[in-house]
Structure formats: C-alpha cells, structure tokens
PDB file of C-alpha atoms and ligand atoms in Angstrom:
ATOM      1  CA  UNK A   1      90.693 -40.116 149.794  1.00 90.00           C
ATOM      2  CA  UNK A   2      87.733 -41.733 151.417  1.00 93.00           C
ATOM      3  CA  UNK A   3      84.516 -39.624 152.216  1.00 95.00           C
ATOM      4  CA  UNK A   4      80.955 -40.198 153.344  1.00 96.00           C
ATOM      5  CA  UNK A   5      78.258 -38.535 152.847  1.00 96.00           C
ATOM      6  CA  UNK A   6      75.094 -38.034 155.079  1.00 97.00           C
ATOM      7  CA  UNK A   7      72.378 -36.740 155.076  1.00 96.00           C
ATOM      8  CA  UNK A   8      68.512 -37.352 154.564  1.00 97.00           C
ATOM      9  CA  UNK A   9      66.666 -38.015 151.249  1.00 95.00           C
ATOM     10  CA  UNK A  10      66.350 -35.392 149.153  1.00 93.00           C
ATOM     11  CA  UNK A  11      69.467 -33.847 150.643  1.00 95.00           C
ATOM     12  CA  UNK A  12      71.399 -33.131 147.271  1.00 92.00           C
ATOM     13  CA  UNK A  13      73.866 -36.275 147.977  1.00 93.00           C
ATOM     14  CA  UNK A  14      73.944 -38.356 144.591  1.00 90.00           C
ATOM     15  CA  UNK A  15      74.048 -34.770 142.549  1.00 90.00           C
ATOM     16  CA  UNK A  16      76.979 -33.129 144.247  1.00 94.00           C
ATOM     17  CA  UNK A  17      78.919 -36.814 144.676  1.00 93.00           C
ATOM     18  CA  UNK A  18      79.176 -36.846 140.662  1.00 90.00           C
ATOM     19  CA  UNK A  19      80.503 -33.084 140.922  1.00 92.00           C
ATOM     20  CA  UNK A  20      82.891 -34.774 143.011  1.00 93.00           C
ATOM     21  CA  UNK A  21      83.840 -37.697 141.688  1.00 91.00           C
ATOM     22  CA  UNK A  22      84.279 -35.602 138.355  1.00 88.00           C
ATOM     23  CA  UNK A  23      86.580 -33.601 139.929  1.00 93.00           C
ATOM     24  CA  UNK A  24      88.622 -35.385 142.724  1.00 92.00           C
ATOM     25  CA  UNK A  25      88.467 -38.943 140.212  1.00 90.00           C
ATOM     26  CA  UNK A  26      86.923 -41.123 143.192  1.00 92.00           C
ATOM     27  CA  UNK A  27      84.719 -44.140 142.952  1.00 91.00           C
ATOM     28  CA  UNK A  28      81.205 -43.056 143.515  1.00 92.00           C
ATOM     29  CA  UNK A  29      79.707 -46.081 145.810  1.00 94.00           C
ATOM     30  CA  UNK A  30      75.993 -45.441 145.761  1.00 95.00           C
ATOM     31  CA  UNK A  31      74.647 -47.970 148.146  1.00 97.00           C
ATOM     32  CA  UNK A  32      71.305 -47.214 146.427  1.00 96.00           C
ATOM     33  CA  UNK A  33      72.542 -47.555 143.199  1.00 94.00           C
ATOM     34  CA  UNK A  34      73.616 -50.912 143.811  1.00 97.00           C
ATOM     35  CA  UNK A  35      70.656 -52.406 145.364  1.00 97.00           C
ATOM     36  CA  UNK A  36      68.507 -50.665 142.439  1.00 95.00           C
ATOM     37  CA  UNK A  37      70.926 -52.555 140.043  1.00 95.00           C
ATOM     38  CA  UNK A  38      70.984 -56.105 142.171  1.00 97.00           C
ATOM     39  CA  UNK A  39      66.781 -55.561 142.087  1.00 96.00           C
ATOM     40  CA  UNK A  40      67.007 -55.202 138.048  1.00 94.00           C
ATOM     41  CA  UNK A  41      69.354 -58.372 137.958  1.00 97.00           C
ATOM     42  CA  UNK A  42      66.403 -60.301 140.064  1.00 97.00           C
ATOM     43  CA  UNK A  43      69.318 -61.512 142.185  1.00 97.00           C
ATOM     44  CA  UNK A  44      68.932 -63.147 145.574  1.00 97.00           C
ATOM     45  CA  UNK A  45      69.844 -59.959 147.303  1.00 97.00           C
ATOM     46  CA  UNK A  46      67.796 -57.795 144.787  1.00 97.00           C
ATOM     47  CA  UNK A  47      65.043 -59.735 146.180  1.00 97.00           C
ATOM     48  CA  UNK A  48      65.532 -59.901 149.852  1.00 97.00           C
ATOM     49  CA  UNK A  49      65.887 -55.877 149.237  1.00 98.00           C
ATOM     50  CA  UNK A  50      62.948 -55.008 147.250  1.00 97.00           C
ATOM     51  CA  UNK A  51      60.566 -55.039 150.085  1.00 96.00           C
ATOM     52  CA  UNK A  52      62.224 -52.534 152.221  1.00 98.00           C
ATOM     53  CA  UNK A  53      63.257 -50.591 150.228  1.00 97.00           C
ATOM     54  CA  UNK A  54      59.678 -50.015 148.673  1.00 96.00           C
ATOM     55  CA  UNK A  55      58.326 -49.728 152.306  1.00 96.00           C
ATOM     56  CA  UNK A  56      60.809 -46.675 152.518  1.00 97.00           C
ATOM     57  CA  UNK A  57      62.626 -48.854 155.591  1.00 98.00           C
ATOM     58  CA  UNK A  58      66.209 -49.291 155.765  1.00 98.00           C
ATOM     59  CA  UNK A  59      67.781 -52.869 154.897  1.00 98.00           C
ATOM     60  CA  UNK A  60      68.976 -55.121 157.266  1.00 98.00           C
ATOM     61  CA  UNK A  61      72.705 -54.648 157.975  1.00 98.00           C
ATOM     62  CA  UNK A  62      73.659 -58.079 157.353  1.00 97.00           C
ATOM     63  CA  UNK A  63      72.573 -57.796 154.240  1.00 98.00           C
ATOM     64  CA  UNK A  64      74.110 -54.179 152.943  1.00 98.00           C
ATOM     65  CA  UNK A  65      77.448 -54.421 155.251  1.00 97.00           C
ATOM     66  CA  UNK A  66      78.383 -57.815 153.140  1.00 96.00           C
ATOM     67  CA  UNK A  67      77.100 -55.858 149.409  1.00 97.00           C
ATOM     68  CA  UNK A  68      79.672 -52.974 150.566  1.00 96.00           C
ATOM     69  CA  UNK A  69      82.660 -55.551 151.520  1.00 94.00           C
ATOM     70  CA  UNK A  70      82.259 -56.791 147.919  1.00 93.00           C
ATOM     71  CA  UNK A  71      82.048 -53.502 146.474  1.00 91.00           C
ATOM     72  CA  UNK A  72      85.446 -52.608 148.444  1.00 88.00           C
ATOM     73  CA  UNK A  73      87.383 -55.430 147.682  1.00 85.00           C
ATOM     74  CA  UNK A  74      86.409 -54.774 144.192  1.00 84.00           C
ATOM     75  CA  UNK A  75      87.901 -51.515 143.864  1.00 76.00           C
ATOM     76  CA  UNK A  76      90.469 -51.219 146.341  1.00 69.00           C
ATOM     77  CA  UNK A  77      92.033 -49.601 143.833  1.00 68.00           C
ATOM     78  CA  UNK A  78      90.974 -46.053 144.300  1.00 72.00           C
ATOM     79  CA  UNK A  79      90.195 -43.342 146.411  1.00 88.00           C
ATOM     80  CA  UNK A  80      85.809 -43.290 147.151  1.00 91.00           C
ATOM     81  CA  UNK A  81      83.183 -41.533 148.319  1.00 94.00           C
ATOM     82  CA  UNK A  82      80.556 -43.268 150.159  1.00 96.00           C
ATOM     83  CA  UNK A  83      76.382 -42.359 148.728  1.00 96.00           C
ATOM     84  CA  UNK A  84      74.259 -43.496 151.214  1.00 97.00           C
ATOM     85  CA  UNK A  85      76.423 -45.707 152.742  1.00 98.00           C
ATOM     86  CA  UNK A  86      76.562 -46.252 156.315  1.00 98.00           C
ATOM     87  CA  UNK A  87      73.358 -45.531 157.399  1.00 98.00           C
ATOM     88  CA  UNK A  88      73.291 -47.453 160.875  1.00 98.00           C
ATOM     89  CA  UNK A  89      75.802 -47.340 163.981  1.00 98.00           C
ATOM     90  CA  UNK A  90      76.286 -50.719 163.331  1.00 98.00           C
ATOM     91  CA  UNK A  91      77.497 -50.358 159.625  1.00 98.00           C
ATOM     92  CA  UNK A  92      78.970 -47.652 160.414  1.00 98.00           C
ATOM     93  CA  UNK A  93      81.343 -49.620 163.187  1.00 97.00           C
ATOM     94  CA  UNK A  94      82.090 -52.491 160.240  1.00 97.00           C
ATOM     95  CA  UNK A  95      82.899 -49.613 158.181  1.00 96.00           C
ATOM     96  CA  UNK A  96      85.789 -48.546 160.584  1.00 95.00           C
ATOM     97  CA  UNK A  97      86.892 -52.162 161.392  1.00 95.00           C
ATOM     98  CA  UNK A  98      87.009 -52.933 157.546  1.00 92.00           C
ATOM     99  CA  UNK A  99      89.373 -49.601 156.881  1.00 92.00           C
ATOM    100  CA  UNK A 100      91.664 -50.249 159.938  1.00 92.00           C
ATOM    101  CA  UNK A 101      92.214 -53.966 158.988  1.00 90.00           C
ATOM    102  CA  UNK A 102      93.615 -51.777 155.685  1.00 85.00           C
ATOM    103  CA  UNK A 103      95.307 -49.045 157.143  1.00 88.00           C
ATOM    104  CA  UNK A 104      92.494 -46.908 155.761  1.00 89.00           C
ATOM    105  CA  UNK A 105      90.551 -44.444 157.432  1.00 91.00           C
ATOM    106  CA  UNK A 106      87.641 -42.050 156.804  1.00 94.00           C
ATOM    107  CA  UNK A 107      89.264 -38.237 155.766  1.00 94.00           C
ATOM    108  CA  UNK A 108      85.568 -36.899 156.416  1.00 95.00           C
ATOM    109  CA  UNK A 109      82.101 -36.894 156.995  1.00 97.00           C
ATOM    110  CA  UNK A 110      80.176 -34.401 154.818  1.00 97.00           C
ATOM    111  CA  UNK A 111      76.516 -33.985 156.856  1.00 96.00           C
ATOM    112  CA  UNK A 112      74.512 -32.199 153.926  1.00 96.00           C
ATOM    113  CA  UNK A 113      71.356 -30.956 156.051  1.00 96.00           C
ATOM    114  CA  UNK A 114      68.049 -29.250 154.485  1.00 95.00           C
ATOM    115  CA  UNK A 115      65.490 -28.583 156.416  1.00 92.00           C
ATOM    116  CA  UNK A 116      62.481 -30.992 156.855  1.00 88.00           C
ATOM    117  CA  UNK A 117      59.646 -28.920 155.065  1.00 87.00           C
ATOM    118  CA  UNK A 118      61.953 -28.650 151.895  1.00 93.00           C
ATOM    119  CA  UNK A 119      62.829 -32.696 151.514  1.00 95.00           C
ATOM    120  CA  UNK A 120      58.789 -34.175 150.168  1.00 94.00           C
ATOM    121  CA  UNK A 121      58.762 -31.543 147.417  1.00 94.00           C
ATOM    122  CA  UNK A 122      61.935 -32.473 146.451  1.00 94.00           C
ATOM    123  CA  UNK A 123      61.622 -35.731 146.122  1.00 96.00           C
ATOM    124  CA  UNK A 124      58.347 -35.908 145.067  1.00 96.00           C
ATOM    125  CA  UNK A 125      59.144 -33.864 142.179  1.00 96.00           C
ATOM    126  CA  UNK A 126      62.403 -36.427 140.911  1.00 96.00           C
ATOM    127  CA  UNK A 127      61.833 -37.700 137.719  1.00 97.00           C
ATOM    128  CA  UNK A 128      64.224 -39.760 135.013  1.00 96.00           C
ATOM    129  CA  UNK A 129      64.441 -40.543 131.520  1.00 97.00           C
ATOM    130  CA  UNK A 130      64.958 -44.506 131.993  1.00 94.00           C
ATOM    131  CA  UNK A 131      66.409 -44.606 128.341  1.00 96.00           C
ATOM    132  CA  UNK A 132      68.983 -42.092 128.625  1.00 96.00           C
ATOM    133  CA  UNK A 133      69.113 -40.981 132.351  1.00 92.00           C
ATOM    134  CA  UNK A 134      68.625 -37.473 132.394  1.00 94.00           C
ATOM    135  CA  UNK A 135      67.555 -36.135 135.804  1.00 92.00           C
ATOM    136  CA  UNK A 136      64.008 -33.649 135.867  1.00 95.00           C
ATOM    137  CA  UNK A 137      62.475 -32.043 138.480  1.00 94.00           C
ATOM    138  CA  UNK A 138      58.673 -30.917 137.847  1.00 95.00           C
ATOM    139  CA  UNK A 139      58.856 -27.975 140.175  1.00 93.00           C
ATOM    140  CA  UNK A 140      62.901 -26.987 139.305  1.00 91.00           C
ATOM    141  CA  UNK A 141      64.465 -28.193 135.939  1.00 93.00           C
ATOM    142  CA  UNK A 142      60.874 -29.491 134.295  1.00 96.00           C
ATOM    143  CA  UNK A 143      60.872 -30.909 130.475  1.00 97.00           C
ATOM    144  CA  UNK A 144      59.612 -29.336 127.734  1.00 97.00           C
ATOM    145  CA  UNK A 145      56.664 -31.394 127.279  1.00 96.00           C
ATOM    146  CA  UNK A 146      54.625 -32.945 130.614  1.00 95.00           C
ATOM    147  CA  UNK A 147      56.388 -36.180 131.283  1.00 95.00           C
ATOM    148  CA  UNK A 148      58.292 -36.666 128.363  1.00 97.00           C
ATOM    149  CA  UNK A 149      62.238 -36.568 127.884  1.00 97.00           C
ATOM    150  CA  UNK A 150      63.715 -33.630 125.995  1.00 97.00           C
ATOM    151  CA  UNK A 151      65.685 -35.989 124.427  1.00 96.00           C
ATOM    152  CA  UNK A 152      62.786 -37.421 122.548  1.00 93.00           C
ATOM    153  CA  UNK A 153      63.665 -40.822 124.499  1.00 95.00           C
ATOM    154  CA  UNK A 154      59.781 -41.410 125.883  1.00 95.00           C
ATOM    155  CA  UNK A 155      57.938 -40.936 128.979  1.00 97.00           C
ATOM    156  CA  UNK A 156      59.751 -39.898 131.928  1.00 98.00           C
ATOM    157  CA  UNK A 157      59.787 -42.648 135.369  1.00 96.00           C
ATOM    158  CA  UNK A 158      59.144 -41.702 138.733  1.00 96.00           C
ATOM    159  CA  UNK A 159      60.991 -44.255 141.562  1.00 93.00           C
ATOM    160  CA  UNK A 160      58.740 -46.031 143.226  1.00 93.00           C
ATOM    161  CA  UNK A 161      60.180 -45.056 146.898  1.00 95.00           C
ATOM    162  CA  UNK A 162      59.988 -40.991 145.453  1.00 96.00           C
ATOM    163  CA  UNK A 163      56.254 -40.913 146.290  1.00 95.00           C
ATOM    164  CA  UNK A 164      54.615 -38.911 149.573  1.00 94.00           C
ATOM    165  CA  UNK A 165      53.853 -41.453 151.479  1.00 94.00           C
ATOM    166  CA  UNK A 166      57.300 -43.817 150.923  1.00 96.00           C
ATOM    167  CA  UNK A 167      59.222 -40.558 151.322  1.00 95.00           C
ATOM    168  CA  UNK A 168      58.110 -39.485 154.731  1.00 95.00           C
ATOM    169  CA  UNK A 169      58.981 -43.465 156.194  1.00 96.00           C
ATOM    170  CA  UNK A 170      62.416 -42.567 154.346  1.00 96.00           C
ATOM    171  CA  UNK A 171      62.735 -39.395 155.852  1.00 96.00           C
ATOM    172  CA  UNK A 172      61.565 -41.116 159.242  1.00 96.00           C
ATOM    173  CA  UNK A 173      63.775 -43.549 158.903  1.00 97.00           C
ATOM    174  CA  UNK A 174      66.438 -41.141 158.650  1.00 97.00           C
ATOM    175  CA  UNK A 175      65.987 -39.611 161.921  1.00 97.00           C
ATOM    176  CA  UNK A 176      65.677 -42.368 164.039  1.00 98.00           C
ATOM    177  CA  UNK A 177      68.748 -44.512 162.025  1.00 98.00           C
ATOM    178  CA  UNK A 178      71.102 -42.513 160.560  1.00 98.00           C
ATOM    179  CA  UNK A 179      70.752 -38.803 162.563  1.00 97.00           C
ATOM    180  CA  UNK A 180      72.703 -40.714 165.242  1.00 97.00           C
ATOM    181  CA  UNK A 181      75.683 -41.264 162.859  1.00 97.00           C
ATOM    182  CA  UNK A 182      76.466 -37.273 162.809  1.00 97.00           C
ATOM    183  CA  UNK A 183      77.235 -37.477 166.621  1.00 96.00           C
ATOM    184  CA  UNK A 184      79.291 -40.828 166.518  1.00 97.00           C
ATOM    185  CA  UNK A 185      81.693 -39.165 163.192  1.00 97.00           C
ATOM    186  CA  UNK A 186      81.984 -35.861 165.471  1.00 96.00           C
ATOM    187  CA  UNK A 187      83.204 -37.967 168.355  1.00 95.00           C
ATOM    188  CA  UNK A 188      86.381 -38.920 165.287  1.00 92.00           C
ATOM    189  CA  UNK A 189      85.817 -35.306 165.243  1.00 92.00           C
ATOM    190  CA  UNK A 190      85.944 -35.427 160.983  1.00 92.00           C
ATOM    191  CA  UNK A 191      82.679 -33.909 160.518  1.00 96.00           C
ATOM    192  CA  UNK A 192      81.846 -31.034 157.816  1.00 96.00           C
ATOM    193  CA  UNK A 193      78.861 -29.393 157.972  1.00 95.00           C
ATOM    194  CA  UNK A 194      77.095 -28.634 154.466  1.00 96.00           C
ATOM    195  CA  UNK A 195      74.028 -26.540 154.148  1.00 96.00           C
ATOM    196  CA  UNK A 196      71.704 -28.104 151.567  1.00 95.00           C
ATOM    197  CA  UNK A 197      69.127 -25.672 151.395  1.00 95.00           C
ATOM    198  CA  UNK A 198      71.560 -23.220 149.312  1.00 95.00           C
ATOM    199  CA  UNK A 199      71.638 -24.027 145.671  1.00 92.00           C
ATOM    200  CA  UNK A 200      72.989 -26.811 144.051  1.00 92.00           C
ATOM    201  CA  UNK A 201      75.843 -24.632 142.582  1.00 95.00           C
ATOM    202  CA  UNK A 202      76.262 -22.739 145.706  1.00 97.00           C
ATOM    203  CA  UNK A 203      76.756 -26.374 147.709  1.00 97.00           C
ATOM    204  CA  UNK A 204      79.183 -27.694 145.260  1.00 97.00           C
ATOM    205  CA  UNK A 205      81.417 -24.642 145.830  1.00 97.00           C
ATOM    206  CA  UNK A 206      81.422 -25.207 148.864  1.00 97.00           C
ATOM    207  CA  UNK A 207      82.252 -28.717 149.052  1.00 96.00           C
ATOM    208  CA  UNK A 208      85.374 -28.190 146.306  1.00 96.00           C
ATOM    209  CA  UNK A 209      86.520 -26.041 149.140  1.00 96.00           C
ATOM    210  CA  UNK A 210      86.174 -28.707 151.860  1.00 95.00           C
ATOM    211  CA  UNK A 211      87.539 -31.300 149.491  1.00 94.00           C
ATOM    212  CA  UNK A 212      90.548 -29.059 148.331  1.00 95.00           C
ATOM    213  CA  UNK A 213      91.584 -28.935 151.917  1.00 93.00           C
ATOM    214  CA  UNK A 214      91.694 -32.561 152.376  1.00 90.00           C
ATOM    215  CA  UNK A 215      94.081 -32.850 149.464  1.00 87.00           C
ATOM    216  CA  UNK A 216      97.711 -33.704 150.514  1.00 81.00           C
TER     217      UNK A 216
HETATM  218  P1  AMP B 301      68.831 -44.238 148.345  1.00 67.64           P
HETATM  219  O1  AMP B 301      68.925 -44.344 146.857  1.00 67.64           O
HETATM  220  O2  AMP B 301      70.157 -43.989 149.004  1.00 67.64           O
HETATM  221  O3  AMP B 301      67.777 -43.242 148.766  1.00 67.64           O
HETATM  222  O4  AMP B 301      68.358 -45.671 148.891  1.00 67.64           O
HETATM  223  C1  AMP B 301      67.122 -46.235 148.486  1.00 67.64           C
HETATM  224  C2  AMP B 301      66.713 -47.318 149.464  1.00 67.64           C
HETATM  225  O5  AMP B 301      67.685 -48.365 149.472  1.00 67.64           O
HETATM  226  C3  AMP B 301      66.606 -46.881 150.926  1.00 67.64           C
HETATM  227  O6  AMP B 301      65.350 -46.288 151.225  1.00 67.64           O
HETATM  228  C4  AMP B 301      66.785 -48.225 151.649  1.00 67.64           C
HETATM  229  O7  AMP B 301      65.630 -49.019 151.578  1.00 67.64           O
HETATM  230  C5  AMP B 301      67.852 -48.900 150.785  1.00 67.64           C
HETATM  231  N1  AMP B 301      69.219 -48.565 151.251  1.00 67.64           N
HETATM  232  C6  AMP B 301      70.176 -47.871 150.581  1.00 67.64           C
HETATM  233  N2  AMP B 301      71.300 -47.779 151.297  1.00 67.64           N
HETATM  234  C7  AMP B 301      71.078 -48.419 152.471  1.00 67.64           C
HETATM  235  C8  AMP B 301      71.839 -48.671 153.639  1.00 67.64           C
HETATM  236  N3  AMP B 301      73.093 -48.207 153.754  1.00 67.64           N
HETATM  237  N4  AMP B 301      71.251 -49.365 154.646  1.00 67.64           N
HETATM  238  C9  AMP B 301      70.008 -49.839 154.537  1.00 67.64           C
HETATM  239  N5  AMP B 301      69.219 -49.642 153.480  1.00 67.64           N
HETATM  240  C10 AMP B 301      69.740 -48.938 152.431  1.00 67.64           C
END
C-alpha cells in the first residue's frame, strides 16, 4: 500500500501516520524527519537544507526528489506512507514516474485540512523531550512542570521552524506550493478528504476506515 499525506503544518500528519503505520505495518517516510536527521549528521545535504528549512521555505526539488529515490530504493521492501513528501508539482510528477518505472502506483491521497486560524497555535505550542521523545503541547497535553519532561529527562526543546514567525512562511509556503497538489491527485481522482479540526482520536477513526477500504 502506498499513501500520501497532505496537508499544511500543524495539520495532525506525523501523529496519525504512526497510528497508521502501527496498524497497517508501513514504512513511515517523513521527508522532515530525514532532513532533520541529515542536518544532525552535518552532511552535505543537511547543510544545503538547513537554511530553508529555518527560513520556513520549501527545499529545492533537486535536492529532496534525489533524498526520496534513496529512501525508496532502500526499502522497496514494504508497503509506505509518504509524511510530507511531495510537496511540489514537480516532485510530485517524479513521484509518479519513479512508481510506474515499478509497476507501483499511489492507492491514495489523504488531504488532512484544518482551518488557517487553528494551525500557529498549534504549532507554536509543539514541544519535545530531546532525550526520550515524548511529544507536549503547552496549550493541549502540557507537562507537569513548565518546560520540563515528565519523564524526569530535562528541559523540553522547541524546533526552531515551530516559532510564529517561521510558521506563517511554512504555512505560506503551503498555499502557494503544495495546495496545488490536492487538484493534480483529484485529477487521478484518489483523493480522501480528512477533516483535521476534529480530534486527534476522532481523525484516526476515520482514517482506519479509509485505510480499511483500501485493503485487498
Ligand atoms: P516538516 O517536518 O514536514 O514540517 O518539514 C520541515 C521543513 O523541511 C519544511 O519546512 C521544509 O523546509 C523542509 N521540507 C520537508 N519536506 C520537504 C519537501 N518535500 N520539499 C521541500 N522541503 C521540504
């Protein structure tokens, strides 16, 4: 099963992809994750990356289209679902050439959409426990103690791209770049409308249902 997910930041994507991948056994490909990962490596790409992405501004294509090849041919092994991951028309049209030269194609396109006022205070509020990982929110699952893990790791990290004034470029940038995607998947006529604004419990229902469908 291959499925992408869109949607802009703050959506809900990475949480209810790990419900999913849990679930269905997929490959979560994070494009983010990767880049945050090639950025912690200092590797050529990790570098070429870090400016954009703290400007909030989408990396070139070149650059993320050949990082995705990689991670493909990597795991051809299994079924994925794609975080983040095309987020142009133009990877988005490497995408499809890459899955037809494998027989492969996209089962669907799950557009997660919340609305604009609701996406700063939710990712302003994103916090992490860089020792263990455990996900906060300040405003909806806050720790005990102000900024510090419940696990008694430390102090909690904010990302530096979760801030007000990265977030809105991000959220710009997802209007202008990746909004246009929803119309070229509908023309493949695979898309799946998801309303983020319902709860995260609520969504995840809802996408087990869309996902059991797709099942053979
Ligand atoms: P994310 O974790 O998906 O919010 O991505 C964080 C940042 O990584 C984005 O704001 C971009 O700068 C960069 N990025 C992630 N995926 C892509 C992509 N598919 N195309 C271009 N830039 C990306």
């Amino acid at each position: 099963m291959i499925v992408v997910f869109l949607g802009p930041p703050g959506a809900g994507k990475g949480t209810q992809c790990k419900s999913a991948v849990d679930r269905y056994g997929l490959r979560h490909l994070s494009s983010g994750d990767i880049l945050r990962r090639e950025r912690q490596e200092k590797s050529d790409l990790g570098k070429k990356a870090q400016t954009y992405m703290d400007a909030g501004q989408l990396v070139p294509d070149d650059l993320i289209v050949a990082m995705m090849m990689k991670e493909f041919e990597n795991h051809s092994d299994a079924g994925f679902i794609l975080d983040g991951f095309p987020r142009t028309i133009g990877q988005a049209q490497a995408l499809d050439q890459a899955l037809k030269k494998n027989n492969n194609s996209i089962d669907a396109v799950l557009n997660l959409q919340v609305d604009d006022d609701k996406l700063e205070q939710r990712v302003t509020g994103r916090r992490s426990c860089p020792e263990c990982g455990t996900a906060y929110h300040l405003l909806y699952n806050p720790p005990q103690k102000q900024n510090l893990c419940d696990n008694s790791c430390g102090e909690l990290d904010q990302r530096p791209d979760d801030t007000a004034e990265v977030v809105r470029n991000r959220i710009d940038a997802y209007h202008k770049q990746t909004a246009p995607l929803v119309d070229y998947y509908q023309k493949q006529g695979n898309v799946r409308l998801l309303d983020g604004n319902l709860t995260i419990e609520q969504v995840t229902l809802k996408l087990f249902d869309i996902m059991d469908s797709l099942l053979p």
